[in-house]
Tab-separated table of C-alpha atoms and ligand atoms in Angstrom:
chain	number	residue	atom	x	y	z
A	4	MET	CA	64.001	47.799	44.550
A	5	ARG	CA	62.633	45.234	47.009
A	6	ARG	CA	62.131	46.476	50.565
A	7	SER	CA	63.953	44.718	53.371
A	8	LEU	CA	61.915	42.739	55.854
A	9	VAL	CA	62.912	41.211	59.175
A	10	ALA	CA	60.526	38.948	61.071
A	11	GLY	CA	61.072	37.723	64.620
A	12	ASN	CA	59.554	34.285	65.278
A	13	TRP	CA	59.070	33.986	69.015
A	14	LYS	CA	57.913	30.360	68.704
A	15	MET	CA	56.353	28.979	71.934
A	16	HIS	CA	58.323	31.417	74.098
A	17	GLY	CA	57.203	34.141	76.450
A	18	SER	CA	55.135	34.817	79.552
A	19	LEU	CA	52.793	37.813	79.900
A	20	GLN	CA	55.495	39.671	81.796
A	21	GLY	CA	58.350	38.616	79.506
A	22	VAL	CA	56.461	39.497	76.346
A	23	SER	CA	55.549	42.911	77.655
A	24	ALA	CA	59.210	43.620	78.532
A	25	LEU	CA	60.302	42.436	75.083
A	26	VAL	CA	57.756	44.656	73.352
A	27	ALA	CA	58.875	47.637	75.429
A	28	GLY	CA	62.458	46.955	74.367
A	29	LEU	CA	61.487	47.008	70.686
A	30	LYS	CA	59.920	50.467	70.672
A	31	GLY	CA	63.240	51.966	69.564
A	32	LEU	CA	62.686	50.221	66.234
A	33	ASP	CA	59.653	52.395	65.534
A	34	GLY	CA	60.333	54.198	62.286
A	35	ALA	CA	63.474	52.165	61.497
A	36	VAL	CA	64.667	53.296	58.095
A	37	GLY	CA	64.663	51.019	55.051
A	38	VAL	CA	63.295	47.945	56.762
A	39	ASP	CA	59.882	46.561	57.654
A	40	VAL	CA	59.821	44.801	61.015
A	41	VAL	CA	57.351	42.088	62.056
A	42	VAL	CA	57.136	40.296	65.384
A	43	ILE	CA	55.455	36.920	65.582
A	44	PRO	CA	54.342	35.968	69.103
A	45	THR	CA	52.226	32.984	70.184
A	46	LEU	CA	48.530	33.238	69.363
A	47	VAL	CA	47.589	34.026	72.963
A	48	HIS	CA	50.069	36.887	73.145
A	49	LEU	CA	49.214	38.254	69.702
A	50	PRO	CA	46.277	40.561	70.609
A	51	GLY	CA	48.228	42.242	73.424
A	52	VAL	CA	51.342	42.672	71.298
A	53	ALA	CA	49.285	44.042	68.400
A	54	GLU	CA	47.665	46.562	70.718
A	55	ALA	CA	50.973	47.619	72.258
A	56	LEU	CA	52.540	48.158	68.827
A	57	ALA	CA	49.483	49.622	67.097
A	58	ALA	CA	50.820	53.183	67.074
A	59	THR	CA	54.273	52.145	65.814
A	60	SER	CA	55.655	51.054	62.452
A	61	LEU	CA	56.223	47.522	63.773
A	62	MET	CA	53.842	44.886	62.470
A	63	VAL	CA	52.538	41.688	63.994
A	64	GLY	CA	52.321	38.212	62.487
A	65	ALA	CA	51.142	34.742	63.467
A	66	GLN	CA	53.047	31.457	63.497
A	67	THR	CA	50.239	29.427	61.932
A	68	CYS	CA	46.531	29.418	61.171
A	69	ALA	CA	43.807	26.990	60.114
A	70	PRO	CA	43.860	25.590	56.578
A	71	VAL	CA	40.494	27.250	55.904
A	72	ALA	CA	39.434	30.895	56.305
A	73	GLY	CA	36.245	32.102	58.005
A	74	GLU	CA	34.416	30.266	60.758
A	75	LYS	CA	33.566	26.590	61.089
A	76	ALA	CA	33.545	23.634	63.500
A	77	LEU	CA	37.293	23.015	63.728
A	78	THR	CA	38.239	22.613	67.370
A	79	GLY	CA	41.457	24.236	68.496
A	80	GLU	CA	42.147	26.172	65.301
A	81	VAL	CA	42.219	29.903	64.594
A	82	SER	CA	41.430	31.147	61.100
A	83	SER	CA	43.166	33.776	59.038
A	84	THR	CA	39.986	35.857	59.058
A	85	GLN	CA	40.049	35.920	62.852
A	86	LEU	CA	43.748	36.800	62.943
A	87	ALA	CA	43.231	39.676	60.529
A	88	GLU	CA	40.764	41.265	62.953
A	89	PHE	CA	43.642	41.682	65.414
A	90	GLY	CA	45.798	43.565	62.947
A	91	CYS	CA	47.886	40.528	62.032
A	92	ARG	CA	49.672	41.140	58.698
A	93	TYR	CA	51.868	38.087	58.067
A	94	VAL	CA	51.500	34.368	58.847
A	95	LEU	CA	54.264	31.771	58.774
A	96	VAL	CA	53.489	28.608	56.851
A	97	GLY	CA	55.579	25.492	56.302
A	98	HIS	CA	58.013	26.142	59.138
A	99	SER	CA	60.281	23.108	59.451
A	100	GLU	CA	59.269	22.533	63.079
A	101	ARG	CA	55.648	22.133	61.990
A	102	ARG	CA	56.615	20.005	58.990
A	103	ALA	CA	58.797	17.694	61.106
A	104	LEU	CA	57.009	17.607	64.472
A	105	LEU	CA	53.381	18.150	63.501
A	106	GLY	CA	53.336	16.357	60.164
A	107	GLU	CA	52.403	19.341	57.991
A	108	ASP	CA	53.030	18.224	54.425
A	109	ASP	CA	53.101	20.195	51.189
A	110	ALA	CA	49.341	19.722	50.667
A	111	VAL	CA	48.502	21.217	54.088
A	112	VAL	CA	51.051	23.977	53.555
A	113	ALA	CA	49.421	24.910	50.234
A	114	LYS	CA	45.954	24.987	51.826
A	115	LYS	CA	47.182	27.211	54.650
A	116	PHE	CA	48.967	29.489	52.170
A	117	ALA	CA	45.678	29.987	50.295
A	118	ALA	CA	43.704	30.486	53.521
A	119	ILE	CA	46.158	33.140	54.729
A	120	GLN	CA	45.693	35.112	51.509
A	121	GLU	CA	41.933	34.660	51.670
A	122	GLY	CA	42.079	36.341	55.076
A	123	GLY	CA	43.935	39.267	53.472
A	124	MET	CA	47.346	38.535	54.985
A	125	ILE	CA	50.770	37.720	53.593
A	126	PRO	CA	52.016	34.131	53.866
A	127	VAL	CA	55.684	33.664	54.718
A	128	LEU	CA	56.378	30.304	53.106
A	129	CYS	CA	59.291	28.527	54.809
A	130	VAL	CA	61.355	26.056	52.802
A	131	GLY	CA	64.607	24.304	53.615
A	132	GLU	CA	66.610	21.116	53.557
A	133	THR	CA	67.878	18.906	56.371
A	134	ARG	CA	71.575	18.238	56.924
A	135	GLU	CA	71.229	14.774	55.390
A	136	GLU	CA	69.548	16.226	52.300
A	137	ARG	CA	72.310	18.820	51.901
A	138	GLU	CA	75.008	16.189	52.305
A	139	ALA	CA	73.271	14.090	49.657
A	140	GLU	CA	73.356	17.193	47.384
A	141	ARG	CA	69.551	17.258	47.284
A	142	THR	CA	69.122	20.840	48.549
A	143	LEU	CA	67.764	22.296	45.316
A	144	ASP	CA	65.442	19.312	44.756
A	145	VAL	CA	63.977	19.603	48.247
A	146	VAL	CA	63.626	23.382	48.346
A	147	GLY	CA	62.402	23.500	44.744
A	148	GLY	CA	59.888	20.730	45.468
A	149	GLN	CA	58.488	22.527	48.535
A	150	LEU	CA	58.131	25.737	46.538
A	151	LYS	CA	56.692	24.101	43.417
A	152	ALA	CA	54.071	22.246	45.454
A	153	VAL	CA	52.610	25.588	46.518
A	154	ILE	CA	53.002	27.257	43.102
A	155	ASP	CA	51.204	24.314	41.485
A	156	ALA	CA	48.367	24.529	44.018
A	157	VAL	CA	47.768	28.283	44.128
A	158	GLY	CA	49.404	29.627	40.943
A	159	VAL	CA	52.503	31.790	40.667
A	160	ALA	CA	50.482	35.043	40.662
A	161	ALA	CA	49.728	34.421	44.356
A	162	PHE	CA	53.429	34.984	45.066
A	163	ALA	CA	53.003	38.670	44.202
A	164	LYS	CA	51.585	38.915	47.742
A	165	ALA	CA	53.788	36.419	49.560
A	166	VAL	CA	57.231	36.109	51.103
A	167	VAL	CA	59.506	33.061	50.912
A	168	ALA	CA	61.937	32.242	53.731
A	169	TYR	CA	64.825	29.907	52.995
A	170	GLU	CA	65.595	28.188	56.286
A	171	PRO	CA	68.076	25.319	56.130
A	172	VAL	CA	66.856	22.982	58.859
A	173	TRP	CA	70.428	22.281	60.002
A	174	ALA	CA	70.880	25.988	60.755
A	175	ILE	CA	67.717	26.513	62.817
A	176	GLY	CA	68.442	26.959	66.498
A	177	THR	CA	71.789	25.213	66.128
A	178	GLY	CA	74.149	28.181	66.018
A	179	LEU	CA	75.255	26.969	62.563
A	180	THR	CA	74.559	29.554	59.889
A	181	ALA	CA	74.685	29.072	56.141
A	182	THR	CA	77.527	31.175	54.768
A	183	PRO	CA	76.318	34.233	52.831
A	184	GLU	CA	77.453	32.458	49.633
A	185	GLN	CA	75.564	29.246	50.475
A	186	ALA	CA	72.422	31.204	51.292
A	187	GLN	CA	72.740	33.417	48.204
A	188	GLU	CA	73.077	30.350	45.967
A	189	ILE	CA	69.758	28.940	47.170
A	190	HIS	CA	68.007	32.317	47.171
A	191	ALA	CA	69.078	32.870	43.564
A	192	ALA	CA	67.817	29.380	42.666
A	193	ILE	CA	64.459	30.064	44.329
A	194	ARG	CA	64.109	33.333	42.416
A	195	ALA	CA	65.091	31.588	39.171
A	196	LEU	CA	62.442	28.941	39.754
A	197	VAL	CA	59.752	31.585	40.235
A	198	ARG	CA	61.127	33.507	37.231
A	199	GLU	CA	60.480	30.479	35.013
A	200	ALA	CA	56.795	30.947	35.782
A	201	ASP	CA	56.629	34.758	36.009
A	202	ALA	CA	59.580	37.159	35.747
A	203	GLY	CA	57.728	40.110	37.282
A	204	VAL	CA	56.626	38.148	40.339
A	205	ALA	CA	60.169	36.784	40.784
A	206	GLU	CA	61.706	40.266	40.704
A	207	GLY	CA	59.383	41.621	43.401
A	208	LEU	CA	59.412	38.562	45.671
A	209	GLN	CA	61.008	39.168	49.074
A	210	LEU	CA	63.271	36.249	50.024
A	211	LEU	CA	64.284	35.989	53.669
A	212	TYR	CA	67.097	33.915	55.108
A	213	GLY	CA	66.523	32.119	58.416
A	214	GLY	CA	68.847	29.961	60.491
A	215	SER	CA	70.829	31.303	63.453
A	216	VAL	CA	70.822	34.894	62.213
A	217	LYS	CA	72.400	37.190	64.814
A	218	ALA	CA	73.700	40.730	64.946
A	219	ALA	CA	77.205	39.476	64.182
A	220	ASN	CA	76.320	37.803	60.860
A	221	ALA	CA	73.264	39.782	59.716
A	222	ALA	CA	74.947	42.507	57.653
A	223	GLU	CA	76.967	40.015	55.626
A	224	LEU	CA	73.925	37.865	54.890
A	225	PHE	CA	71.669	40.817	54.065
A	226	GLY	CA	74.380	42.241	51.791
A	227	MET	CA	73.817	39.421	49.282
A	228	PRO	CA	71.798	40.421	46.200
A	229	ASP	CA	68.938	37.929	46.633
A	230	ILE	CA	68.647	38.077	50.430
A	231	ASP	CA	65.989	40.647	51.274
A	232	GLY	CA	66.002	40.235	55.036
A	233	GLY	CA	65.686	37.590	57.694
A	234	LEU	CA	63.401	35.303	59.631
A	235	VAL	CA	64.915	35.274	63.098
A	236	GLY	CA	64.146	32.802	65.881
A	237	GLY	CA	66.309	32.745	69.014
A	238	ALA	CA	67.886	36.166	68.531
A	239	SER	CA	64.457	37.813	68.217
A	240	LEU	CA	63.835	37.139	71.925
A	241	ASN	CA	66.500	39.677	72.842
A	242	ALA	CA	65.328	43.203	72.040
A	243	GLU	CA	68.802	44.649	71.663
A	244	GLU	CA	70.073	41.841	69.438
A	245	PHE	CA	66.930	41.845	67.298
A	246	SER	CA	67.060	45.628	66.913
A	247	ALA	CA	70.657	45.390	65.683
A	248	ILE	CA	69.621	42.722	63.144
A	249	CYS	CA	66.771	44.919	61.884
A	250	ARG	CA	69.102	47.897	61.522
A	251	ALA	CA	71.558	45.749	59.564
A	252	ALA	CA	68.747	45.045	57.096
A	253	GLY	CA	67.899	48.728	56.634
A	254	ARG	CA	68.917	49.916	53.220
A	255	GLY	CA	67.554	53.428	53.263
B	308	LIG	C1	63.367	29.880	62.902
B	308	LIG	O1	62.943	28.999	63.637
B	308	LIG	O2	62.630	30.360	62.025
B	308	LIG	C2	64.754	30.308	63.067
B	308	LIG	C3	65.347	30.870	62.056
B	308	LIG	O3	65.332	30.063	64.298
B	308	LIG	P1	66.824	30.501	64.751
B	308	LIG	O4	67.036	31.932	64.330
B	308	LIG	O5	66.800	30.337	66.233
B	308	LIG	O6	67.768	29.582	64.058
């Protein structure tokens, strides 16, 4: 059975004081049963958060990294190898905000995915359609295309050590959530697409749903057979709310 996973994407939020209060509020999640919990602060907050959570079961992730591992002349970037030294375990890649606002296309996403694995960490590949694409009934084309671009570049075997997050763009930060049935339909399609290439990898692949997940809708979403947890933005900035979401994902 796949383990549940909940990741909190703090985006570009938090001050030193605010982050330390948030981390303190999350300590009650230490040892949460049946769910792995990851928090994903900004890069400057990451070392402090990793240190504060080092003795707990909570893990730390990064929101992005350079498209190449190791060290080189690449001003402003941080590599997966450097992140790994701080105990970082997961890295988001292909988040819709970076695709839309920073021009990250499928080719860059595939390079980052490979670099994350080269650094020994787990990529969380985000895929999702815009409202216009859904209304034009192009959801499966778009999501399938984003996924296939990475499979074609790195090979399906790489997904044995990866996570995929389905995040409909129209549901991110909008308060609109895909219904559990809508989300399940796309999760099942994503798993079927991976299954075409490798049934074993498809079976073990953790698929997260993201898009206005909150304590009030988490249990219903996580109750669907192909939803293995959540990628949570806004609600992850509130320790109590995020803790309730993580508990809703616990299956043990
Ligand atoms: C996200 O940005 O990954 C996200 C899911 O945000 P929110 O939960 O705020 O919709």
